[in-house]
Coordinates of C-alpha atoms and ligand atoms in Angstrom, one line a residue:
M7 CA -57.4 -42.3 1.5
S8 CA -60.5 -40.3 0.7
Y9 CA -61.3 -36.9 2.2
F10 CA -65.0 -37.8 2.1
R11 CA -67.1 -39.7 4.6
D12 CA -67.5 -43.3 3.4
N13 CA -71.1 -43.0 2.5
I14 CA -70.4 -39.9 0.4
E15 CA -67.4 -41.6 -1.3
Q16 CA -69.6 -44.5 -2.3
L17 CA -72.6 -42.5 -3.3
T18 CA -73.8 -42.1 -6.9
G19 CA -75.4 -38.7 -6.8
Y20 CA -78.8 -37.9 -8.1
S21 CA -78.7 -37.2 -11.9
P22 CA -81.1 -34.5 -13.1
G23 CA -82.7 -34.6 -16.5
Y24 CA -80.8 -33.1 -19.5
Q25 CA -81.2 -29.3 -19.9
P26 CA -80.6 -28.3 -23.5
R27 CA -79.1 -24.8 -23.9
G28 CA -81.9 -23.4 -26.1
G29 CA -82.5 -23.7 -29.8
D30 CA -85.5 -25.2 -31.4
V31 CA -86.1 -28.2 -29.1
V32 CA -89.1 -30.0 -27.8
K33 CA -88.3 -30.4 -24.2
L34 CA -90.5 -33.1 -22.6
N35 CA -88.0 -34.7 -20.2
T36 CA -88.2 -33.0 -16.8
N37 CA -91.9 -32.5 -16.2
E38 CA -91.8 -28.8 -16.4
N39 CA -94.9 -26.8 -17.2
P40 CA -94.9 -25.8 -20.9
Y41 CA -96.7 -22.5 -20.3
P42 CA -95.2 -19.3 -18.9
P43 CA -95.8 -18.4 -15.2
S44 CA -98.7 -16.0 -14.4
P45 CA -98.3 -12.4 -15.5
A46 CA -98.7 -11.5 -11.8
V47 CA -95.4 -13.3 -11.2
I48 CA -93.6 -11.3 -13.9
E49 CA -95.0 -8.1 -12.5
A50 CA -93.9 -9.0 -8.9
I51 CA -90.3 -9.6 -10.2
R52 CA -90.2 -6.4 -12.4
G53 CA -91.6 -4.3 -9.6
F54 CA -89.3 -5.7 -6.9
D55 CA -87.8 -3.0 -4.7
P56 CA -83.9 -3.3 -5.0
E57 CA -83.7 -2.0 -1.4
K58 CA -85.0 -5.4 -0.3
L59 CA -82.0 -7.1 -1.9
R60 CA -79.7 -5.2 0.4
R61 CA -81.4 -6.7 3.5
Y62 CA -81.9 -10.4 4.5
P63 CA -85.2 -11.8 3.4
Q64 CA -88.0 -12.8 5.8
P65 CA -86.6 -15.8 7.6
L66 CA -90.0 -17.6 7.6
A67 CA -91.3 -16.1 4.3
D68 CA -94.2 -14.5 6.2
D69 CA -95.9 -13.0 3.1
F70 CA -95.9 -16.4 1.4
R71 CA -97.0 -18.2 4.5
S72 CA -100.0 -16.0 5.0
A73 CA -101.1 -16.4 1.4
A74 CA -100.6 -20.2 1.4
A75 CA -102.5 -20.5 4.7
K76 CA -105.4 -18.5 3.4
L77 CA -105.5 -20.6 0.2
L78 CA -105.5 -23.9 2.1
G79 CA -107.7 -23.0 5.1
V80 CA -104.9 -23.6 7.7
S81 CA -102.9 -21.1 9.8
A82 CA -99.5 -19.6 8.9
G83 CA -97.9 -21.7 11.6
N84 CA -98.8 -24.8 9.6
I85 CA -96.6 -23.7 6.6
M86 CA -92.9 -23.7 6.1
A87 CA -91.5 -22.3 2.8
T88 CA -88.6 -24.2 1.2
N89 CA -86.1 -23.7 -1.6
G90 CA -88.1 -26.1 -3.9
G91 CA -89.8 -29.2 -2.7
D92 CA -86.4 -30.9 -2.7
D93 CA -85.2 -28.6 0.1
L94 CA -88.1 -29.9 2.2
L95 CA -87.1 -33.5 1.5
T96 CA -83.6 -32.7 2.7
I97 CA -84.9 -31.0 5.8
A98 CA -87.2 -33.8 6.7
V99 CA -84.6 -36.5 6.2
R100 CA -82.2 -34.5 8.4
S101 CA -84.9 -33.9 11.0
F102 CA -86.2 -37.5 11.4
C103 CA -83.6 -39.9 10.1
G104 CA -80.2 -41.1 11.1
P105 CA -78.3 -44.3 12.1
G106 CA -81.0 -46.7 13.3
R107 CA -83.8 -44.3 12.2
A108 CA -84.9 -45.5 8.8
L109 CA -86.4 -43.8 5.8
A110 CA -89.1 -46.0 4.1
Y111 CA -90.8 -45.5 0.8
P112 CA -92.7 -47.7 -1.8
V113 CA -90.8 -48.3 -5.1
P114 CA -90.4 -47.5 -7.9
T115 CA -90.5 -43.8 -6.9
Y116 CA -88.5 -40.5 -7.0
S117 CA -84.8 -41.5 -7.2
L118 CA -83.8 -38.7 -4.9
Y119 CA -85.1 -40.5 -1.8
P120 CA -82.3 -43.1 -1.6
V121 CA -79.7 -40.5 -2.3
L122 CA -80.9 -38.5 0.7
A123 CA -80.8 -41.6 2.9
K124 CA -77.3 -42.4 1.9
I125 CA -76.1 -38.8 2.6
Q126 CA -77.8 -38.9 6.0
D127 CA -76.3 -42.4 6.7
C128 CA -79.7 -43.8 7.6
P129 CA -81.2 -47.2 6.6
A130 CA -83.5 -47.0 3.5
V131 CA -86.4 -49.5 3.4
E132 CA -87.7 -50.0 -0.1
V133 CA -91.1 -51.7 -0.3
P134 CA -92.4 -52.6 -3.8
F135 CA -95.8 -51.4 -4.9
D136 CA -98.1 -54.2 -6.1
G137 CA -98.9 -54.5 -9.8
D138 CA -101.7 -51.9 -9.6
F139 CA -99.5 -49.5 -7.6
N140 CA -101.5 -49.8 -4.4
L141 CA -99.8 -48.9 -1.1
P142 CA -98.0 -52.1 0.1
A143 CA -99.0 -53.2 3.6
A144 CA -95.4 -53.9 4.5
L145 CA -94.7 -50.2 4.3
A146 CA -96.3 -49.6 7.7
D147 CA -94.6 -52.8 9.1
A148 CA -91.2 -51.1 8.6
S149 CA -92.2 -48.6 11.3
A150 CA -89.7 -46.1 9.9
A151 CA -88.9 -42.8 11.5
L152 CA -89.9 -41.2 8.2
T153 CA -92.1 -42.8 5.5
I154 CA -92.4 -40.9 2.2
V155 CA -95.3 -41.6 -0.2
C156 CA -95.0 -39.8 -3.5
N157 CA -98.7 -39.2 -4.5
P158 CA -99.3 -38.9 -7.4
N159 CA -96.2 -41.1 -7.8
A160 CA -93.2 -40.5 -10.1
P161 CA -92.3 -42.2 -12.4
T162 CA -95.5 -44.3 -12.5
A163 CA -98.0 -41.4 -12.7
S164 CA -100.2 -43.5 -10.4
F165 CA -102.4 -42.2 -7.5
V166 CA -103.5 -43.7 -4.2
Q167 CA -106.6 -42.5 -2.5
P168 CA -106.1 -40.1 0.5
A169 CA -108.0 -42.7 2.7
E170 CA -105.2 -45.2 2.1
I171 CA -102.6 -42.8 3.2
E172 CA -104.6 -41.9 6.2
K173 CA -104.7 -45.6 7.2
L174 CA -100.9 -45.8 6.8
A175 CA -100.5 -42.6 8.9
R176 CA -102.7 -44.0 11.7
R177 CA -100.8 -47.2 11.8
L178 CA -97.6 -45.2 12.2
E179 CA -98.9 -42.8 14.8
G180 CA -96.5 -42.6 17.7
K181 CA -93.8 -44.4 15.6
G182 CA -92.9 -42.2 12.7
V183 CA -93.8 -39.4 10.4
V184 CA -95.5 -39.8 6.9
L185 CA -94.4 -37.2 4.3
V186 CA -96.8 -37.1 1.3
D187 CA -94.8 -35.8 -1.7
E188 CA -97.5 -33.9 -3.6
A189 CA -95.2 -32.3 -6.2
Y190 CA -97.7 -33.4 -8.9
V191 CA -100.9 -32.9 -7.0
D192 CA -102.2 -30.1 -9.2
Y193 CA -102.9 -32.7 -11.9
A194 CA -104.5 -35.2 -9.5
P195 CA -108.1 -36.0 -8.6
A196 CA -107.6 -35.3 -4.9
N197 CA -105.1 -34.4 -2.2
C198 CA -104.1 -35.1 1.4
I199 CA -104.2 -31.7 2.9
G200 CA -107.1 -32.8 5.1
L201 CA -104.8 -35.3 6.9
V202 CA -102.8 -32.4 8.4
K203 CA -105.7 -31.8 10.8
S204 CA -106.8 -35.4 11.3
C205 CA -103.3 -37.1 11.8
G206 CA -100.6 -35.6 14.0
N207 CA -97.8 -37.3 12.0
V208 CA -98.4 -36.1 8.4
I209 CA -96.4 -33.6 6.4
I210 CA -97.5 -32.5 3.0
L211 CA -95.0 -31.4 0.4
R212 CA -95.9 -28.9 -2.3
S213 CA -93.9 -27.5 -5.1
L214 CA -94.3 -24.5 -7.4
S215 CA -92.1 -26.2 -10.1
K216 CA -94.8 -28.2 -11.9
G217 CA -98.2 -26.7 -11.6
Y218 CA -97.1 -23.0 -11.4
S219 CA -94.4 -23.0 -14.1
L220 CA -91.7 -22.0 -11.7
A221 CA -89.1 -24.7 -11.7
G222 CA -86.4 -22.1 -12.2
L223 CA -87.5 -20.0 -9.1
R224 CA -87.0 -22.9 -6.6
F225 CA -90.0 -22.7 -4.4
G226 CA -91.9 -25.3 -2.4
Y227 CA -93.5 -25.6 1.0
A228 CA -94.5 -28.0 3.8
V229 CA -98.0 -28.1 5.4
A230 CA -98.1 -29.9 8.8
N231 CA -99.2 -29.3 12.4
E232 CA -97.2 -26.7 14.3
G233 CA -95.2 -29.1 16.3
L234 CA -93.7 -30.7 13.1
I235 CA -93.3 -27.3 11.4
D236 CA -91.5 -25.8 14.4
G237 CA -89.1 -28.8 14.7
M238 CA -88.2 -28.6 11.0
M239 CA -87.7 -24.9 11.3
K240 CA -84.7 -25.6 13.6
V241 CA -83.1 -27.7 10.8
K242 CA -83.6 -25.4 7.7
D243 CA -81.2 -22.8 6.6
S244 CA -82.1 -19.5 8.3
Y245 CA -82.8 -17.8 5.0
N246 CA -83.6 -20.7 2.8
V247 CA -85.8 -18.8 0.3
D248 CA -84.8 -15.5 -1.2
A249 CA -86.7 -12.2 -1.2
I250 CA -87.5 -12.2 -4.9
A251 CA -88.7 -15.8 -4.7
I252 CA -91.0 -15.0 -1.8
A253 CA -92.6 -12.1 -3.8
A254 CA -92.9 -14.2 -7.0
A255 CA -94.2 -17.3 -5.3
T256 CA -96.8 -15.3 -3.3
A257 CA -98.0 -13.7 -6.6
A258 CA -98.2 -17.1 -8.2
I259 CA -100.4 -18.9 -5.7
T260 CA -102.6 -15.8 -5.4
D261 CA -103.5 -15.8 -9.1
R262 CA -106.0 -18.7 -9.0
K263 CA -107.6 -18.0 -12.3
Y264 CA -104.4 -18.2 -14.3
F265 CA -103.4 -21.3 -12.4
Q266 CA -106.6 -23.1 -13.1
T267 CA -106.7 -22.3 -16.8
N268 CA -103.1 -23.5 -17.1
I269 CA -103.8 -26.8 -15.3
D270 CA -107.0 -27.4 -17.3
R271 CA -105.1 -26.9 -20.6
I272 CA -102.5 -29.5 -19.6
K273 CA -105.1 -32.0 -18.4
S274 CA -106.9 -31.8 -21.7
Q275 CA -103.6 -32.1 -23.6
R276 CA -102.8 -35.1 -21.4
T277 CA -106.0 -36.9 -22.6
I278 CA -105.2 -36.2 -26.3
L279 CA -101.6 -37.3 -26.0
T280 CA -102.5 -40.4 -24.1
E281 CA -104.9 -41.4 -26.9
S282 CA -102.4 -40.6 -29.6
L283 CA -99.7 -42.7 -28.0
R284 CA -102.1 -45.6 -27.6
G285 CA -103.0 -45.3 -31.2
L286 CA -99.3 -45.7 -32.1
G287 CA -99.1 -48.9 -30.1
F288 CA -97.6 -47.5 -26.8
E289 CA -99.0 -49.0 -23.6
L290 CA -99.9 -46.6 -20.8
R291 CA -102.3 -46.2 -18.0
D292 CA -104.3 -43.0 -17.4
S293 CA -102.0 -40.5 -15.7
S294 CA -102.7 -38.4 -12.5
T295 CA -99.7 -36.2 -13.3
N296 CA -98.3 -34.0 -16.1
F297 CA -96.2 -36.9 -17.6
L298 CA -96.9 -40.2 -19.2
P299 CA -94.9 -43.4 -18.6
A300 CA -95.4 -45.2 -21.9
R301 CA -94.2 -48.6 -22.9
C302 CA -92.7 -48.5 -26.4
P303 CA -94.3 -50.8 -29.0
D304 CA -91.1 -52.9 -29.4
G305 CA -90.0 -52.5 -25.8
N306 CA -86.8 -50.7 -26.8
A307 CA -87.1 -47.4 -25.1
S308 CA -83.4 -46.7 -25.0
D309 CA -83.3 -46.7 -28.8
M310 CA -86.4 -44.6 -29.2
H311 CA -85.1 -42.1 -26.7
Q312 CA -81.9 -41.7 -28.7
K313 CA -83.6 -41.4 -32.0
L314 CA -85.9 -38.7 -30.6
A315 CA -83.0 -36.8 -29.2
K316 CA -81.4 -36.7 -32.6
R317 CA -84.5 -34.8 -33.7
N318 CA -84.1 -32.4 -30.8
I319 CA -87.1 -34.0 -29.0
Y320 CA -86.2 -34.8 -25.4
V321 CA -88.0 -37.2 -23.3
R322 CA -86.7 -39.1 -20.2
Y323 CA -85.4 -42.6 -20.3
F324 CA -84.4 -44.5 -17.1
N325 CA -82.0 -47.4 -17.3
L326 CA -83.6 -48.9 -14.2
P327 CA -85.2 -52.3 -13.5
G328 CA -88.8 -52.3 -14.8
L329 CA -88.3 -49.1 -16.7
T330 CA -86.1 -49.9 -19.7
D331 CA -89.1 -50.5 -21.9
K332 CA -90.7 -47.2 -21.1
L333 CA -90.3 -43.5 -22.0
R334 CA -91.4 -40.9 -19.6
I335 CA -93.0 -38.1 -21.6
T336 CA -93.9 -34.8 -20.1
V337 CA -97.2 -33.4 -21.4
G338 CA -96.3 -30.3 -23.4
T339 CA -98.2 -27.7 -25.4
E340 CA -100.5 -28.8 -28.2
E341 CA -97.7 -28.0 -30.7
Q342 CA -95.0 -29.8 -28.8
N343 CA -97.1 -32.9 -28.4
R344 CA -98.0 -32.9 -32.1
R345 CA -94.3 -32.7 -33.0
L346 CA -93.6 -35.6 -30.7
V347 CA -96.4 -37.7 -32.1
D348 CA -95.4 -37.0 -35.7
A349 CA -91.8 -38.0 -35.0
L350 CA -92.9 -41.2 -33.2
N351 CA -95.2 -42.0 -36.1
E352 CA -92.3 -41.7 -38.6
L353 CA -89.9 -43.7 -36.4
I354 CA -92.3 -46.5 -35.7
R355 CA -93.4 -46.9 -39.3
K356 CA -89.8 -47.0 -40.6
Ligands
LIG428 C1 -90.4 -32.1 -8.9 C2 -90.5 -33.0 -7.8 C3 -90.3 -32.5 -6.4 C4 -89.9 -31.1 -6.1 O1 -89.2 -30.4 -7.0 P1 -88.7 -29.0 -6.7 O2 -88.4 -28.5 -8.1 O3 -87.5 -29.1 -5.8 O4 -89.9 -28.2 -6.1 C5 -90.4 -33.4 -5.4 N1 -90.8 -34.7 -5.6 C6 -91.0 -35.1 -6.9 C7 -91.5 -36.5 -7.0 C8 -90.9 -34.3 -8.0 O5 -91.0 -34.8 -9.2

């Protein structure tokens, strides 16, 4: 007999990327930003009034909401702050899905989605992308209660145009909600914020983990019309983001200059690293994210992954259908990328 519900007993939980404990490592395995957060964030944390820790934080993270609303040209009622983007995914699945109320998404994609569906005990409808990673038409046919489109997508680094997502949302109007997971949008050519006003069934997910160098802070947010936000507010924990995180996240999104410089640096490193990898015989498409899915010259990514790890260079390997020949490499600093390329060069030439 198990103490757990059947679906939990049978579940294989989500497995996060390896987090080495420090030392001289090149860590390019979990798509973190290689540069530090804005000095304004450090200042907000250092200057934090301890009295505010004695009290509960703002339940709706008002300071952050106002700053995010101003930044995006929406109102505060269109924003819900969450404990990382993953918290929003949990809230959305709990809000919209259940037995007979499916979660649909194109695959391959973020491996957390099926885990959330299993926990919620709702059907998961997985619709394959086509060879060019366009949105599959069958996605709308599923008429799921919640459809998640990760855009740019992980682990493919591909991007679909907002107009395509708008078409999907329109076909699902009155049937289900479309959540656009924009965790990597800071590195993409466009975004779907405009759909919040034009479609009544769209929720945008944002994260401060990737573009703002704040994966350790745990901060993300939803942008949607007030009806959807208010409904999801009923589901979230009352105090789902802490007071220090609210102060730090608000400072982060307010410092536009630092943010843009940081993103520009990563984008230019992305171009250089893409070319270097191609030069070594890796096959990869242009990326719309801060990571590069790259097919190893001999197709044996598992082996290459292990050899790199022995040299304290960590990249991600997925033992999943269609991915066993690829490494997923996060774009690092100029120095990190050079160390990776040097190591690959030696390993390939051996
Ligand atoms: C990183 C990521 C998120 C959110 O991550 P948080 O650290 O919880 O903000 C959501 N979706 C995808 C695809 C991601 O890679």
